[in-house]
Structures are given as C-alpha cells and as structure tokens.
GROMACS .gro file of C-alpha atoms in nm:
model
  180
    1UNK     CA    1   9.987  19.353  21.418
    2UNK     CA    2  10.055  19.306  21.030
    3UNK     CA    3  10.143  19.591  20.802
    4UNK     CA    4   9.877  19.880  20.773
    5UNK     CA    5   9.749  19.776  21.150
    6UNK     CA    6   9.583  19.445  21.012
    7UNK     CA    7   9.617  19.135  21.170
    8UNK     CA    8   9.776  18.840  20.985
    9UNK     CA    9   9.650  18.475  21.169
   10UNK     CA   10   9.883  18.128  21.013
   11UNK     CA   11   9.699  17.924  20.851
   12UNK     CA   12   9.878  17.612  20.867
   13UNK     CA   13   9.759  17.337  20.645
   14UNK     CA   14   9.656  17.021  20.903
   15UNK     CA   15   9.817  16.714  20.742
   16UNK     CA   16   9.635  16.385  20.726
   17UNK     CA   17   9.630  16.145  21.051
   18UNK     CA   18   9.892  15.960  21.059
   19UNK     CA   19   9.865  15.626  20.887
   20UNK     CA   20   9.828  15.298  21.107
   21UNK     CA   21   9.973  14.993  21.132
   22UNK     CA   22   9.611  14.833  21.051
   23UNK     CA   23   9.569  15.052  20.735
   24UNK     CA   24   9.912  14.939  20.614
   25UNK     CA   25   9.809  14.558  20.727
   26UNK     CA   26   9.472  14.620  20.518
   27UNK     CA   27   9.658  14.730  20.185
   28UNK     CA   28   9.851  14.443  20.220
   29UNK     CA   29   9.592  14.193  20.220
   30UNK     CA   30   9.411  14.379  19.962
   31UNK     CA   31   9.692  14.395  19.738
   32UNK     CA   32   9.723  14.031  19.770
   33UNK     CA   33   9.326  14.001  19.710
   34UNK     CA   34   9.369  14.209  19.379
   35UNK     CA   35   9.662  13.968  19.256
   36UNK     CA   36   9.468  13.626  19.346
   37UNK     CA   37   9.166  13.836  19.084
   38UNK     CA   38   9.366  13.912  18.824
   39UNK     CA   39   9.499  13.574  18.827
   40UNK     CA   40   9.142  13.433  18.839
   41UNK     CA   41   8.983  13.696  18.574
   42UNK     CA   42   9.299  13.582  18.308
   43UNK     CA   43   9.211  13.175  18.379
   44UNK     CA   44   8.864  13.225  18.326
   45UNK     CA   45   8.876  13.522  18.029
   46UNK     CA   46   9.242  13.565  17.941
   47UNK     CA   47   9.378  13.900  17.844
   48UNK     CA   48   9.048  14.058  17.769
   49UNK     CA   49   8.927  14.000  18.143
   50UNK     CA   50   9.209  14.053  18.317
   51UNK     CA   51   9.434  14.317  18.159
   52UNK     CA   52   9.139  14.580  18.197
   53UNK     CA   53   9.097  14.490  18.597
   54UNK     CA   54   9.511  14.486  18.597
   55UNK     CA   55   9.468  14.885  18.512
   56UNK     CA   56   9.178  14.961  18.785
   57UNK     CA   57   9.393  14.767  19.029
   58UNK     CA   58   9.695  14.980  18.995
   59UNK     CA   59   9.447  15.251  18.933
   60UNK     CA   60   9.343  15.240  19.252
   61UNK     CA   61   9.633  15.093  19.501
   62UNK     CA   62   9.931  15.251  19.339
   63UNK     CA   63  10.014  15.645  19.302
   64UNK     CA   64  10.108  15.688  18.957
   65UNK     CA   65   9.855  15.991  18.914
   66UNK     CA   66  10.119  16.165  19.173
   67UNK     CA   67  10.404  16.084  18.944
   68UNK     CA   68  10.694  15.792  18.863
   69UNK     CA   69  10.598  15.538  19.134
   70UNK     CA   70  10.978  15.360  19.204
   71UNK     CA   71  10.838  15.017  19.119
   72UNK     CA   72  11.116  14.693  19.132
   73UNK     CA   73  10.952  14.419  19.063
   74UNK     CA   74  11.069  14.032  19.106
   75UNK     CA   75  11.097  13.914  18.705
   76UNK     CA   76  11.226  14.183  18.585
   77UNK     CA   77  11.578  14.262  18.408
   78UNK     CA   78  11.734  14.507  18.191
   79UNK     CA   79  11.637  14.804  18.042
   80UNK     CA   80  11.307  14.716  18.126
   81UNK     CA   81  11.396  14.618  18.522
   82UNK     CA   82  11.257  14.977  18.670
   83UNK     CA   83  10.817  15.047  18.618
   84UNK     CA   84  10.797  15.409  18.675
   85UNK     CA   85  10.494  15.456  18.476
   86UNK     CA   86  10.140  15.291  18.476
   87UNK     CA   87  10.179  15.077  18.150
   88UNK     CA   88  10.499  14.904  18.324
   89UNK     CA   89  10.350  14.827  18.570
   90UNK     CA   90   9.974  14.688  18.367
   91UNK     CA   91  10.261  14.462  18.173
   92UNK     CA   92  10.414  14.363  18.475
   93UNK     CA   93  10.113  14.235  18.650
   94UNK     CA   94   9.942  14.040  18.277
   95UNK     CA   95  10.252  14.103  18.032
   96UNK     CA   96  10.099  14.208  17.635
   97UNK     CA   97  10.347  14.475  17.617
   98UNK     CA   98  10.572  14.428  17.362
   99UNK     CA   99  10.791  14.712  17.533
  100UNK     CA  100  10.821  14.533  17.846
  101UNK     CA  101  10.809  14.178  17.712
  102UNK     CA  102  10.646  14.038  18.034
  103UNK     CA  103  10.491  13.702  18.121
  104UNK     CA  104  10.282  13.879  18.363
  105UNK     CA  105  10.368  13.808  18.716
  106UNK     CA  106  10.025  13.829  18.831
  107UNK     CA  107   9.896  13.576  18.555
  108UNK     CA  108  10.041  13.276  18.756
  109UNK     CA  109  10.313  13.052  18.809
  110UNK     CA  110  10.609  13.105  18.556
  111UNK     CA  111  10.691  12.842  18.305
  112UNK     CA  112  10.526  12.680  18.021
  113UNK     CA  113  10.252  12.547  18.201
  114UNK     CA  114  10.085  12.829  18.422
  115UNK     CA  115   9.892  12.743  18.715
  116UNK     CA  116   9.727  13.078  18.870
  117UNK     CA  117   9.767  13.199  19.186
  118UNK     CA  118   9.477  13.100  19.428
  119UNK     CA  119   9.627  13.228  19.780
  120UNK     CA  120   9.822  13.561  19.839
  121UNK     CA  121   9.966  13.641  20.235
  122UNK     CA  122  10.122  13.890  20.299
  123UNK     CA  123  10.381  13.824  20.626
  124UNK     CA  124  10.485  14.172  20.747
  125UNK     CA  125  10.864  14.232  20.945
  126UNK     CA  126  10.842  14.604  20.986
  127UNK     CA  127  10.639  14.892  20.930
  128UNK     CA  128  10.732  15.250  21.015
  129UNK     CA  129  10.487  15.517  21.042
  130UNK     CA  130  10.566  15.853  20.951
  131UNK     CA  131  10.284  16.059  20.927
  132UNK     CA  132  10.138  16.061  20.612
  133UNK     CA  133  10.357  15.816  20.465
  134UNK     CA  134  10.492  15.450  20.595
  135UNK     CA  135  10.676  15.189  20.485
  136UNK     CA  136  10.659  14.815  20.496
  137UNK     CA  137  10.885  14.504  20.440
  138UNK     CA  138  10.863  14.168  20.468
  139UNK     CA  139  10.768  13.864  20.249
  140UNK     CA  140  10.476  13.763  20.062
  141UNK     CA  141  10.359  13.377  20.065
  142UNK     CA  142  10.193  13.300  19.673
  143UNK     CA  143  10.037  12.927  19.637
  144UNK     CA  144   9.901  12.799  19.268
  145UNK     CA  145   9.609  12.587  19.199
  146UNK     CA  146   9.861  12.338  19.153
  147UNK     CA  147  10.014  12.372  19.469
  148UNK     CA  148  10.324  12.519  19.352
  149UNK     CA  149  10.448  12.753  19.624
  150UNK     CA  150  10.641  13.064  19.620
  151UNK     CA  151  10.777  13.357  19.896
  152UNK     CA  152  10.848  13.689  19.773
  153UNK     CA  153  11.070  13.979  19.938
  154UNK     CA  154  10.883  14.258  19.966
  155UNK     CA  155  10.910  14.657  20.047
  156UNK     CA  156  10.629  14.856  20.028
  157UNK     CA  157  10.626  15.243  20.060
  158UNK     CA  158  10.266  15.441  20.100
  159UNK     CA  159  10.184  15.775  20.089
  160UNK     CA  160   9.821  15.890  20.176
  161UNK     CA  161   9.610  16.108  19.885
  162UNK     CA  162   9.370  16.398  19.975
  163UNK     CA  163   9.095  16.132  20.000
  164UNK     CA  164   9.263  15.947  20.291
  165UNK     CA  165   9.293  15.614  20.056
  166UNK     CA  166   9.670  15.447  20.067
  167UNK     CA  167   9.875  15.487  19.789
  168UNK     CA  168  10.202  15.270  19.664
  169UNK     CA  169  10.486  15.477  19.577
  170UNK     CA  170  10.760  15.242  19.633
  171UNK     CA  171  10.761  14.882  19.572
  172UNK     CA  172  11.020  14.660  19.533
  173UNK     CA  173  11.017  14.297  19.503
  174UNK     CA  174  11.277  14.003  19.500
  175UNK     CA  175  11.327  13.673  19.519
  176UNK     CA  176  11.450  13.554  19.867
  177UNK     CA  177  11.847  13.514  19.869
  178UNK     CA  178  11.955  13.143  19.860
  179UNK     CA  179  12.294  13.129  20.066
  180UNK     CA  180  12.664  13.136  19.901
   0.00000   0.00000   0.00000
C-alpha cells in the first residue's frame, strides 16, 4: 500500500530488443551501399547531386539528432581531425567545406585523378551486443572503377532510436598499420 491507502504499481519503461548480429551486418552493407551512391551521384552530377544525398545519408544512418556523434574518420588531421557535428561529417563524405577543407572521402579515390568507388564490403571481426546498443570492428574492402583498391580499419558503435532504426554514434576509421 502507497501513502493515503493507494496502491502505487512500477512502471518500468521496456527497452528496445536487443540489437542482432544481422541488424549490425545489414547497416554495414548499407553503409557501404550509401558510399558506392554518393560516389556514383558526384561522377554523374558532381556536387549538386551528391552533396544533397551525402546529408540524407548521414541523415538517416548516423545519430547526430541525439547529439555529437564521436566520428574519426581516415583523412583527417588537425584541428579539423574529430566530426562531432553533421556538417563535418557532409564535408567528410563530398568535401565543399571550406571549414573542413576535405577532398571528400566518399567522392573516390584520393589524388589528382579520382576514380569513384564502385564496390564497398564490409569484413566484420567482432560485434558485441549490448542491448540497445553494439559495437562493431573490423575492416572495410573499397575498389575504384579503376581498379584501385583500398582496406579501411573500421569501428562502428550503434545505438537504436525510438523507431527501432540503427543509429551511428561512434565511428572511427584508419588506415591499416604497415609494420615498423
């Protein structure tokens, strides 16, 4: 019995299911899917095409509507190494930001002569699972119309919104280590 005879009942808020292993392989390979169409939108429209579909992507995979998203990603140095915020990480993935002063990772191949990024595979070491949140590492295989190749270090931490969609709250990206 509560105060005043009336009976107080918990009402415990039920937290999400726990996030699975396939659900963390899925926003992998969709990740990888958005970065092979950004890549194809800026070959085939530049800027105008892709930097507006570089925004809905991180719109909709990443969790900057939560707050600073701890975002690391491989061509980066600086002042400018960290993207905490949603433009970051738009200039990241196409560059145009004079703040930033990005190439745009997701444009292509780095150099003089891009070549875009036509295959994206993700290749997954570990994932933990912690209820509503799990985390993922391993590498990620890039290959360029021109055949230039590339593997990627990455970590990838998700948290899961009130509409049961996975979000990216931690990523961090680097080039694999080369020996001594």
């Amino acid at each position: 019995m509560g105060t005043c005879g009336i009976t107080a009942y918990a009402q415990p808020a039920v937290m999400m299911e726990t996030i699975t292993v396939d659900e963390v392989e899925a926003a992998q390979k969709t990740w990888c899917e958005a970065l092979v169409a950004i890549s194809k939108a800026h070959e085939e429209g530049g800027l105008p095409k892709s930097k507006p579909l570089a925004g809905e992507v991180i719109d909709a995979a990443y969790g900057y509507q939560f707050g600073p998203v701890a975002f690391k990603p491989t061509w980066t140095n600086g002042e400018t190494t960290f993207r905490e915020t949603r433009n970051g990480a738009v200039s990241y993935f196409v560059g145009d930001d004079p703040a930033f002063g990005d190439s745009g990772f997701a444009v292509g191949t780095p150099g003089a002569n891009r070549s875009p990024w036509v295959k994206c595979v993700p290749e997954i070491f570990v994932i933990q699972n912690f209820g509503n949140t799990a985390n993922a590492m391993g590498w990620v295989h890039f290959e360029a119309a021109d055949g230039t190749k590339s593997k990627v270090d990455k970590t990838f931490g998700y948290v899961r919104d009130d509409d049961g969609a996975l979000r990216i709250v931690v990523h961090h990206s680097s080039t694999p280590f080369a020996g001594y």
